[in-house]
Coordinates of C-alpha atoms in Angstrom, one line a residue:
Chain A
X15 CA 0.0 0.0 0.0
X16 CA 1.2 3.5 -0.9
X17 CA 1.9 5.9 2.0
X18 CA -0.6 8.3 0.6
X19 CA -3.4 5.8 1.1
X20 CA -2.9 6.0 4.9
X21 CA -3.6 9.7 5.0
X22 CA -7.2 9.3 3.7
X23 CA -10.1 8.6 6.1
X24 CA -11.4 5.9 3.8
X25 CA -10.6 2.3 4.7
X26 CA -8.7 0.1 2.3
X27 CA -11.7 -2.2 1.8
X28 CA -13.8 0.9 0.9
X29 CA -11.2 1.9 -1.7
X30 CA -11.2 -1.6 -3.2
X31 CA -15.0 -1.6 -3.4
X32 CA -14.8 1.8 -5.1
X33 CA -17.8 3.1 -3.2
X34 CA -17.9 6.8 -2.5
X35 CA -20.6 8.8 -0.9
X36 CA -23.0 7.8 -3.7
X37 CA -22.3 4.1 -3.0
X38 CA -22.3 3.3 -6.7
X39 CA -19.8 5.6 -8.4
X40 CA -17.5 3.1 -10.1
X41 CA -20.3 0.7 -11.1
X42 CA -22.2 3.6 -12.5
X43 CA -19.2 4.9 -14.4
X44 CA -18.5 1.6 -16.0
X45 CA -22.1 0.8 -16.8
X46 CA -22.4 4.1 -18.6
X47 CA -19.2 3.5 -20.7
X48 CA -19.9 -0.2 -21.5
X49 CA -23.5 0.5 -22.5
X50 CA -22.4 3.6 -24.5
X51 CA -19.8 1.7 -26.5
X52 CA -22.3 -1.2 -27.0
X53 CA -25.0 1.3 -28.1
X54 CA -23.0 2.5 -31.1
X55 CA -23.3 -0.7 -33.2
X56 CA -26.6 -1.6 -31.6
X57 CA -28.2 1.7 -32.7
X58 CA -26.9 1.3 -36.2
X59 CA -28.4 -2.2 -36.3
X60 CA -31.7 -1.0 -34.9
X61 CA -31.9 1.8 -37.6
X62 CA -31.2 -0.7 -40.3
X63 CA -33.9 -3.1 -39.0
X64 CA -36.5 -0.4 -38.7
X65 CA -35.8 0.9 -42.3
X66 CA -36.0 -2.7 -43.6
X67 CA -39.4 -3.1 -41.9
X68 CA -40.9 0.1 -43.2
X69 CA -44.2 -0.4 -45.0
X70 CA -44.2 -4.2 -44.5
X71 CA -47.3 -6.0 -43.1
X72 CA -47.4 -7.6 -39.7
X73 CA -46.7 -11.2 -40.9
X74 CA -43.5 -10.0 -42.7
X75 CA -42.4 -7.9 -39.7
X76 CA -42.9 -10.8 -37.3
X77 CA -41.0 -13.1 -39.6
X78 CA -38.0 -10.7 -39.9
X79 CA -38.0 -9.8 -36.2
X80 CA -38.2 -13.5 -35.4
X81 CA -35.0 -14.4 -37.3
X82 CA -32.3 -15.1 -34.7
X83 CA -29.7 -12.4 -35.7
X84 CA -32.4 -9.7 -35.8
X85 CA -34.0 -10.9 -32.6
X86 CA -30.7 -10.9 -30.7
X87 CA -29.7 -7.5 -32.0
X88 CA -33.1 -6.0 -31.0
X89 CA -32.9 -7.6 -27.6
X90 CA -29.4 -6.4 -27.0
X91 CA -30.4 -2.9 -28.2
X92 CA -33.4 -2.7 -25.8
X93 CA -31.4 -4.0 -22.8
X94 CA -28.5 -1.7 -23.5
X95 CA -30.5 1.5 -24.0
X96 CA -32.9 1.0 -21.1
X97 CA -30.2 -0.1 -18.7
X98 CA -28.1 3.0 -19.6
X99 CA -31.0 5.4 -19.3
X100 CA -32.1 4.0 -16.0
X101 CA -28.6 4.4 -14.7
X102 CA -28.1 7.9 -16.3
X103 CA -30.8 9.4 -14.2
X104 CA -28.4 9.5 -11.3
X105 CA -25.4 10.8 -13.2
X106 CA -23.5 14.0 -12.4
X107 CA -22.8 16.6 -15.1
X108 CA -19.4 16.6 -16.7
X109 CA -20.0 18.8 -19.7
X110 CA -21.7 21.5 -17.8
X111 CA -18.5 21.9 -15.7
X112 CA -16.4 22.0 -18.9
X113 CA -18.8 24.4 -20.5
X114 CA -18.7 26.8 -17.6
X115 CA -14.9 26.8 -17.6
X116 CA -15.0 27.6 -21.3
X117 CA -17.7 30.2 -21.2
X118 CA -16.3 32.1 -18.2
X119 CA -13.0 32.6 -20.0
X120 CA -14.8 34.6 -22.7
Chain B
X19 CA -25.7 47.9 22.7
X20 CA -24.7 47.8 19.1
X21 CA -24.8 44.0 19.1
X22 CA -28.4 43.9 20.3
X23 CA -29.6 46.4 17.6
X24 CA -27.9 44.4 14.9
X25 CA -29.5 41.2 16.1
X26 CA -33.0 42.8 16.1
X27 CA -32.9 44.3 12.7
X28 CA -31.9 41.0 11.1
X29 CA -30.3 42.4 7.9
X30 CA -29.9 39.5 5.4
X31 CA -26.2 38.7 4.8
X32 CA -25.1 38.9 1.2
X33 CA -23.1 35.6 0.9
X34 CA -21.3 34.7 -2.3
X35 CA -23.1 32.2 -4.4
X36 CA -21.4 29.7 -6.6
X37 CA -21.8 30.6 -10.3
X38 CA -24.8 29.1 -12.1
X39 CA -25.6 28.8 -15.8
X40 CA -27.7 32.0 -15.8
X41 CA -24.7 34.2 -15.4
X42 CA -22.8 32.9 -18.4
X43 CA -23.2 33.7 -22.1
X44 CA -25.0 30.8 -23.8
X45 CA -22.3 28.8 -25.5
X46 CA -22.8 26.1 -28.0
X47 CA -21.0 23.6 -25.8
X48 CA -23.4 24.4 -23.0
X49 CA -26.4 24.1 -25.3
X50 CA -25.2 20.7 -26.6
X51 CA -24.7 19.5 -23.0
X52 CA -28.3 20.4 -22.3
X53 CA -29.4 18.9 -25.6
X54 CA -27.7 15.7 -24.8
X55 CA -29.6 15.4 -21.6
X56 CA -33.0 16.4 -23.1
X57 CA -32.5 13.9 -26.0
X58 CA -31.6 11.2 -23.6
X59 CA -34.7 11.9 -21.5
X60 CA -36.9 12.0 -24.7
X61 CA -35.5 8.6 -25.8
X62 CA -36.6 7.1 -22.6
X63 CA -40.2 8.0 -23.5
X64 CA -39.6 7.1 -27.1
X65 CA -38.9 3.6 -25.9
X66 CA -42.6 3.4 -25.1
X67 CA -43.3 3.8 -28.8
X68 CA -40.8 1.0 -29.5
X69 CA -42.5 -1.2 -26.9
X70 CA -45.9 -0.4 -28.5
X71 CA -44.7 -1.2 -32.0
X72 CA -43.1 -4.6 -30.9
X73 CA -46.1 -5.6 -28.8
X74 CA -48.4 -4.8 -31.6
X75 CA -46.4 -6.9 -34.0
X76 CA -46.5 -9.8 -31.5
X77 CA -50.3 -9.4 -31.0
X78 CA -51.5 -9.6 -34.6
X79 CA -52.4 -7.8 -37.8
X80 CA -55.1 -5.5 -36.2
X81 CA -52.9 -4.1 -33.5
X82 CA -50.1 -3.6 -36.0
X83 CA -52.3 -1.8 -38.4
X84 CA -53.2 0.6 -35.6
X85 CA -49.5 1.4 -35.0
X86 CA -48.9 1.8 -38.8
X87 CA -51.9 4.2 -39.0
X88 CA -50.7 6.3 -36.1
X89 CA -47.1 6.5 -37.4
X90 CA -48.5 7.6 -40.7
X91 CA -50.4 10.6 -39.3
X92 CA -48.8 14.0 -39.2
X93 CA -48.3 13.8 -35.4
X94 CA -47.0 10.3 -35.7
X95 CA -44.5 11.3 -38.3
X96 CA -43.4 14.4 -36.2
X97 CA -42.9 12.1 -33.2
X98 CA -40.9 9.6 -35.3
X99 CA -38.8 12.4 -36.9
X100 CA -38.1 13.8 -33.4
X101 CA -37.2 10.3 -32.2
X102 CA -34.9 9.8 -35.1
X103 CA -33.0 13.1 -34.4
X104 CA -32.9 12.5 -30.7
X105 CA -31.5 9.0 -31.2
X106 CA -28.8 10.1 -33.6
X107 CA -28.0 13.2 -31.7
X108 CA -27.6 11.3 -28.5
X109 CA -25.5 8.5 -30.0
X110 CA -23.2 11.1 -31.7
X111 CA -23.1 13.0 -28.4
X112 CA -22.2 9.7 -26.7
X113 CA -19.3 9.2 -29.1
X114 CA -18.2 12.8 -28.2
X115 CA -18.3 11.9 -24.5
X116 CA -16.2 8.7 -25.2
X117 CA -13.6 10.9 -27.0
X118 CA -13.6 13.2 -24.0
X119 CA -13.2 10.2 -21.7
X120 CA -9.8 9.6 -23.3
X121 CA -8.8 13.1 -22.1
X122 CA -8.8 14.5 -25.7
X123 CA -10.8 17.3 -27.3
X124 CA -11.0 19.7 -24.3
X125 CA -9.2 22.6 -26.0
X126 CA -11.2 25.7 -27.1
X127 CA -10.9 24.8 -30.8
X128 CA -11.4 21.0 -30.4
X129 CA -14.5 21.2 -28.2
X130 CA -16.2 23.7 -30.4
X131 CA -15.4 21.5 -33.4
X132 CA -16.8 18.4 -31.6
X133 CA -20.1 20.0 -30.7
X134 CA -20.6 21.5 -34.2
X135 CA -19.8 18.1 -35.7
X136 CA -22.4 16.5 -33.3
X137 CA -25.1 18.9 -34.3
X138 CA -24.3 19.0 -38.1
X139 CA -23.9 15.2 -38.1
X140 CA -27.2 14.5 -36.3
X141 CA -29.3 16.8 -38.5
X142 CA -27.6 15.5 -41.7
X143 CA -28.0 11.8 -40.7
X144 CA -31.7 12.4 -39.7
X145 CA -32.5 13.9 -43.1
X146 CA -30.6 11.2 -45.0
X147 CA -32.3 8.5 -43.0
X148 CA -35.7 9.9 -43.8
X149 CA -35.0 10.3 -47.5
X150 CA -33.9 6.6 -47.4
X151 CA -37.0 5.7 -45.5
X152 CA -39.3 7.4 -48.0
X153 CA -37.4 5.7 -50.9
X154 CA -37.9 2.3 -49.2
X155 CA -41.6 3.0 -48.6
X156 CA -42.0 4.2 -52.2
X157 CA -40.3 1.0 -53.5
X158 CA -42.4 -1.3 -51.4
X159 CA -45.7 0.0 -52.9

Protein backbone atom coordinates (compact mmCIF):
# COMPACT_ATOMS: atom_id res chain seq x y z
CA UNK A 1 0.00 0.00 0.00
CA UNK A 2 1.23 3.48 -0.86
CA UNK A 3 1.87 5.87 1.98
CA UNK A 4 -0.64 8.34 0.56
CA UNK A 5 -3.42 5.80 1.12
CA UNK A 6 -2.90 5.96 4.86
CA UNK A 7 -3.61 9.68 4.95
CA UNK A 8 -7.18 9.25 3.75
CA UNK A 9 -10.08 8.58 6.05
CA UNK A 10 -11.39 5.86 3.76
CA UNK A 11 -10.59 2.30 4.70
CA UNK A 12 -8.67 0.08 2.25
CA UNK A 13 -11.71 -2.19 1.77
CA UNK A 14 -13.82 0.85 0.91
CA UNK A 15 -11.23 1.93 -1.67
CA UNK A 16 -11.21 -1.55 -3.20
CA UNK A 17 -14.99 -1.59 -3.44
CA UNK A 18 -14.83 1.81 -5.12
CA UNK A 19 -17.81 3.10 -3.24
CA UNK A 20 -17.88 6.82 -2.51
CA UNK A 21 -20.61 8.81 -0.85
CA UNK A 22 -23.00 7.83 -3.66
CA UNK A 23 -22.30 4.13 -2.99
CA UNK A 24 -22.28 3.26 -6.68
CA UNK A 25 -19.79 5.56 -8.41
CA UNK A 26 -17.48 3.05 -10.07
CA UNK A 27 -20.25 0.67 -11.08
CA UNK A 28 -22.23 3.56 -12.53
CA UNK A 29 -19.18 4.92 -14.38
CA UNK A 30 -18.46 1.56 -16.00
CA UNK A 31 -22.09 0.81 -16.76
CA UNK A 32 -22.35 4.10 -18.63
CA UNK A 33 -19.17 3.45 -20.66
CA UNK A 34 -19.89 -0.18 -21.49
CA UNK A 35 -23.48 0.50 -22.55
CA UNK A 36 -22.36 3.62 -24.45
CA UNK A 37 -19.81 1.66 -26.49
CA UNK A 38 -22.32 -1.16 -27.03
CA UNK A 39 -24.99 1.33 -28.12
CA UNK A 40 -22.99 2.52 -31.14
CA UNK A 41 -23.27 -0.70 -33.20
CA UNK A 42 -26.65 -1.59 -31.62
CA UNK A 43 -28.23 1.73 -32.66
CA UNK A 44 -26.89 1.27 -36.19
CA UNK A 45 -28.37 -2.22 -36.30
CA UNK A 46 -31.68 -0.96 -34.92
CA UNK A 47 -31.88 1.77 -37.56
CA UNK A 48 -31.18 -0.74 -40.34
CA UNK A 49 -33.86 -3.11 -39.01
CA UNK A 50 -36.48 -0.36 -38.73
CA UNK A 51 -35.77 0.91 -42.26
CA UNK A 52 -35.96 -2.67 -43.58
CA UNK A 53 -39.36 -3.13 -41.93
CA UNK A 54 -40.91 0.12 -43.21
CA UNK A 55 -44.19 -0.42 -44.98
CA UNK A 56 -44.24 -4.18 -44.48
CA UNK A 57 -47.28 -5.97 -43.11
CA UNK A 58 -47.44 -7.64 -39.70
CA UNK A 59 -46.68 -11.16 -40.94
CA UNK A 60 -43.49 -10.02 -42.70
CA UNK A 61 -42.44 -7.90 -39.72
CA UNK A 62 -42.89 -10.82 -37.30
CA UNK A 63 -40.96 -13.12 -39.63
CA UNK A 64 -38.00 -10.72 -39.91
CA UNK A 65 -38.00 -9.80 -36.20
CA UNK A 66 -38.20 -13.49 -35.39
CA UNK A 67 -35.04 -14.42 -37.25
CA UNK A 68 -32.26 -15.15 -34.74
CA UNK A 69 -29.74 -12.43 -35.69
CA UNK A 70 -32.37 -9.67 -35.82
CA UNK A 71 -34.02 -10.85 -32.60
CA UNK A 72 -30.71 -10.94 -30.72
CA UNK A 73 -29.70 -7.51 -32.04
CA UNK A 74 -33.07 -6.01 -31.04
CA UNK A 75 -32.94 -7.63 -27.61
CA UNK A 76 -29.42 -6.36 -26.95
CA UNK A 77 -30.42 -2.90 -28.20
CA UNK A 78 -33.40 -2.70 -25.83
CA UNK A 79 -31.43 -4.01 -22.84
CA UNK A 80 -28.50 -1.69 -23.47
CA UNK A 81 -30.46 1.53 -24.02
CA UNK A 82 -32.89 1.02 -21.13
CA UNK A 83 -30.17 -0.06 -18.74
CA UNK A 84 -28.06 2.97 -19.61
CA UNK A 85 -30.95 5.37 -19.28
CA UNK A 86 -32.08 3.96 -15.97
CA UNK A 87 -28.58 4.44 -14.67
CA UNK A 88 -28.07 7.86 -16.29
CA UNK A 89 -30.80 9.44 -14.18
CA UNK A 90 -28.36 9.49 -11.29
CA UNK A 91 -25.35 10.76 -13.19
CA UNK A 92 -23.54 14.00 -12.45
CA UNK A 93 -22.84 16.60 -15.08
CA UNK A 94 -19.41 16.58 -16.65
CA UNK A 95 -20.00 18.75 -19.68
CA UNK A 96 -21.70 21.51 -17.75
CA UNK A 97 -18.51 21.93 -15.73
CA UNK A 98 -16.43 21.99 -18.91
CA UNK A 99 -18.83 24.43 -20.51
CA UNK A 100 -18.70 26.76 -17.56
CA UNK A 101 -14.92 26.83 -17.58
CA UNK A 102 -14.96 27.56 -21.29
CA UNK A 103 -17.68 30.17 -21.18
CA UNK A 104 -16.29 32.07 -18.21
CA UNK A 105 -12.99 32.59 -20.03
CA UNK A 106 -14.76 34.63 -22.70
CA UNK B 1 -25.73 47.87 22.75
CA UNK B 2 -24.67 47.81 19.09
CA UNK B 3 -24.76 44.04 19.06
CA UNK B 4 -28.35 43.95 20.28
CA UNK B 5 -29.64 46.36 17.58
CA UNK B 6 -27.90 44.36 14.85
CA UNK B 7 -29.51 41.18 16.07
CA UNK B 8 -32.95 42.78 16.13
CA UNK B 9 -32.86 44.34 12.66
CA UNK B 10 -31.86 40.98 11.07
CA UNK B 11 -30.28 42.36 7.91
CA UNK B 12 -29.87 39.50 5.40
CA UNK B 13 -26.23 38.72 4.79
CA UNK B 14 -25.06 38.87 1.18
CA UNK B 15 -23.14 35.64 0.90
CA UNK B 16 -21.29 34.74 -2.29
CA UNK B 17 -23.15 32.23 -4.44
CA UNK B 18 -21.40 29.68 -6.61
CA UNK B 19 -21.85 30.59 -10.29
CA UNK B 20 -24.80 29.05 -12.08
CA UNK B 21 -25.62 28.81 -15.78
CA UNK B 22 -27.73 31.99 -15.77
CA UNK B 23 -24.68 34.24 -15.37
CA UNK B 24 -22.82 32.89 -18.43
CA UNK B 25 -23.24 33.71 -22.09
CA UNK B 26 -25.00 30.78 -23.76
CA UNK B 27 -22.26 28.82 -25.49
CA UNK B 28 -22.79 26.05 -28.04
CA UNK B 29 -20.97 23.58 -25.78
CA UNK B 30 -23.41 24.43 -22.99
CA UNK B 31 -26.44 24.07 -25.27
CA UNK B 32 -25.16 20.74 -26.59
CA UNK B 33 -24.69 19.51 -23.04
CA UNK B 34 -28.31 20.40 -22.30
CA UNK B 35 -29.43 18.91 -25.63
CA UNK B 36 -27.68 15.65 -24.80
CA UNK B 37 -29.63 15.36 -21.57
CA UNK B 38 -32.95 16.36 -23.12
CA UNK B 39 -32.55 13.91 -26.03
CA UNK B 40 -31.57 11.19 -23.56
CA UNK B 41 -34.71 11.86 -21.53
CA UNK B 42 -36.85 11.99 -24.67
CA UNK B 43 -35.49 8.64 -25.82
CA UNK B 44 -36.65 7.12 -22.56
CA UNK B 45 -40.22 8.01 -23.48
CA UNK B 46 -39.55 7.09 -27.11
CA UNK B 47 -38.91 3.56 -25.85
CA UNK B 48 -42.64 3.40 -25.07
CA UNK B 49 -43.29 3.78 -28.81
CA UNK B 50 -40.81 1.00 -29.50
CA UNK B 51 -42.52 -1.22 -26.94
CA UNK B 52 -45.93 -0.43 -28.46
CA UNK B 53 -44.65 -1.24 -31.96
CA UNK B 54 -43.09 -4.56 -30.90
CA UNK B 55 -46.06 -5.63 -28.78
CA UNK B 56 -48.45 -4.77 -31.61
CA UNK B 57 -46.38 -6.87 -34.02
CA UNK B 58 -46.49 -9.75 -31.54
CA UNK B 59 -50.25 -9.36 -30.99
CA UNK B 60 -51.51 -9.56 -34.56
CA UNK B 61 -52.41 -7.77 -37.79
CA UNK B 62 -55.09 -5.53 -36.25
CA UNK B 63 -52.89 -4.08 -33.54
CA UNK B 64 -50.05 -3.63 -36.00
CA UNK B 65 -52.32 -1.82 -38.43
CA UNK B 66 -53.20 0.62 -35.62
CA UNK B 67 -49.51 1.40 -35.05
CA UNK B 68 -48.93 1.82 -38.77
CA UNK B 69 -51.93 4.15 -39.00
CA UNK B 70 -50.70 6.30 -36.08
CA UNK B 71 -47.12 6.50 -37.39
CA UNK B 72 -48.54 7.60 -40.73
CA UNK B 73 -50.42 10.58 -39.31
CA UNK B 74 -48.78 14.01 -39.19
CA UNK B 75 -48.34 13.84 -35.41
CA UNK B 76 -46.99 10.30 -35.67
CA UNK B 77 -44.48 11.35 -38.31
CA UNK B 78 -43.40 14.37 -36.25
CA UNK B 79 -42.86 12.14 -33.20
CA UNK B 80 -40.91 9.64 -35.30
CA UNK B 81 -38.84 12.42 -36.85
CA UNK B 82 -38.08 13.79 -33.39
CA UNK B 83 -37.21 10.31 -32.16
CA UNK B 84 -34.87 9.79 -35.11
CA UNK B 85 -33.05 13.06 -34.44
CA UNK B 86 -32.93 12.47 -30.67
CA UNK B 87 -31.51 8.98 -31.18
CA UNK B 88 -28.84 10.10 -33.65
CA UNK B 89 -27.99 13.24 -31.68
CA UNK B 90 -27.65 11.27 -28.47
CA UNK B 91 -25.50 8.53 -30.01
CA UNK B 92 -23.18 11.09 -31.65
CA UNK B 93 -23.06 13.03 -28.38
CA UNK B 94 -22.21 9.75 -26.68
CA UNK B 95 -19.31 9.21 -29.06
CA UNK B 96 -18.17 12.76 -28.24
CA UNK B 97 -18.27 11.88 -24.55
CA UNK B 98 -16.23 8.74 -25.22
CA UNK B 99 -13.62 10.90 -26.98
CA UNK B 100 -13.62 13.24 -23.99
CA UNK B 101 -13.22 10.20 -21.71
CA UNK B 102 -9.82 9.58 -23.27
CA UNK B 103 -8.77 13.07 -22.14
CA UNK B 104 -8.75 14.48 -25.68
CA UNK B 105 -10.80 17.25 -27.26
CA UNK B 106 -11.05 19.68 -24.33
CA UNK B 107 -9.23 22.59 -25.98
CA UNK B 108 -11.22 25.67 -27.07
CA UNK B 109 -10.94 24.77 -30.77
CA UNK B 110 -11.43 21.01 -30.38
CA UNK B 111 -14.51 21.16 -28.16
CA UNK B 112 -16.20 23.70 -30.44
CA UNK B 113 -15.41 21.50 -33.43
CA UNK B 114 -16.78 18.43 -31.64
CA UNK B 115 -20.11 20.01 -30.70
CA UNK B 116 -20.55 21.48 -34.19
CA UNK B 117 -19.82 18.07 -35.71
CA UNK B 118 -22.38 16.50 -33.35
CA UNK B 119 -25.11 18.95 -34.33
CA UNK B 120 -24.32 18.96 -38.06
CA UNK B 121 -23.93 15.17 -38.08
CA UNK B 122 -27.19 14.47 -36.28
CA UNK B 123 -29.25 16.79 -38.51
CA UNK B 124 -27.62 15.50 -41.71
CA UNK B 125 -28.01 11.84 -40.72
CA UNK B 126 -31.67 12.39 -39.74
CA UNK B 127 -32.50 13.95 -43.11
CA UNK B 128 -30.56 11.25 -45.01
CA UNK B 129 -32.29 8.50 -43.03
CA UNK B 130 -35.74 9.94 -43.76
CA UNK B 131 -34.96 10.27 -47.46
CA UNK B 132 -33.86 6.61 -47.44
CA UNK B 133 -37.02 5.72 -45.47
CA UNK B 134 -39.31 7.36 -48.01
CA UNK B 135 -37.41 5.70 -50.85
CA UNK B 136 -37.89 2.31 -49.16
CA UNK B 137 -41.59 3.05 -48.60
CA UNK B 138 -41.97 4.16 -52.21
CA UNK B 139 -40.26 1.05 -53.52
CA UNK B 140 -42.41 -1.30 -51.44
CA UNK B 141 -45.66 0.04 -52.91
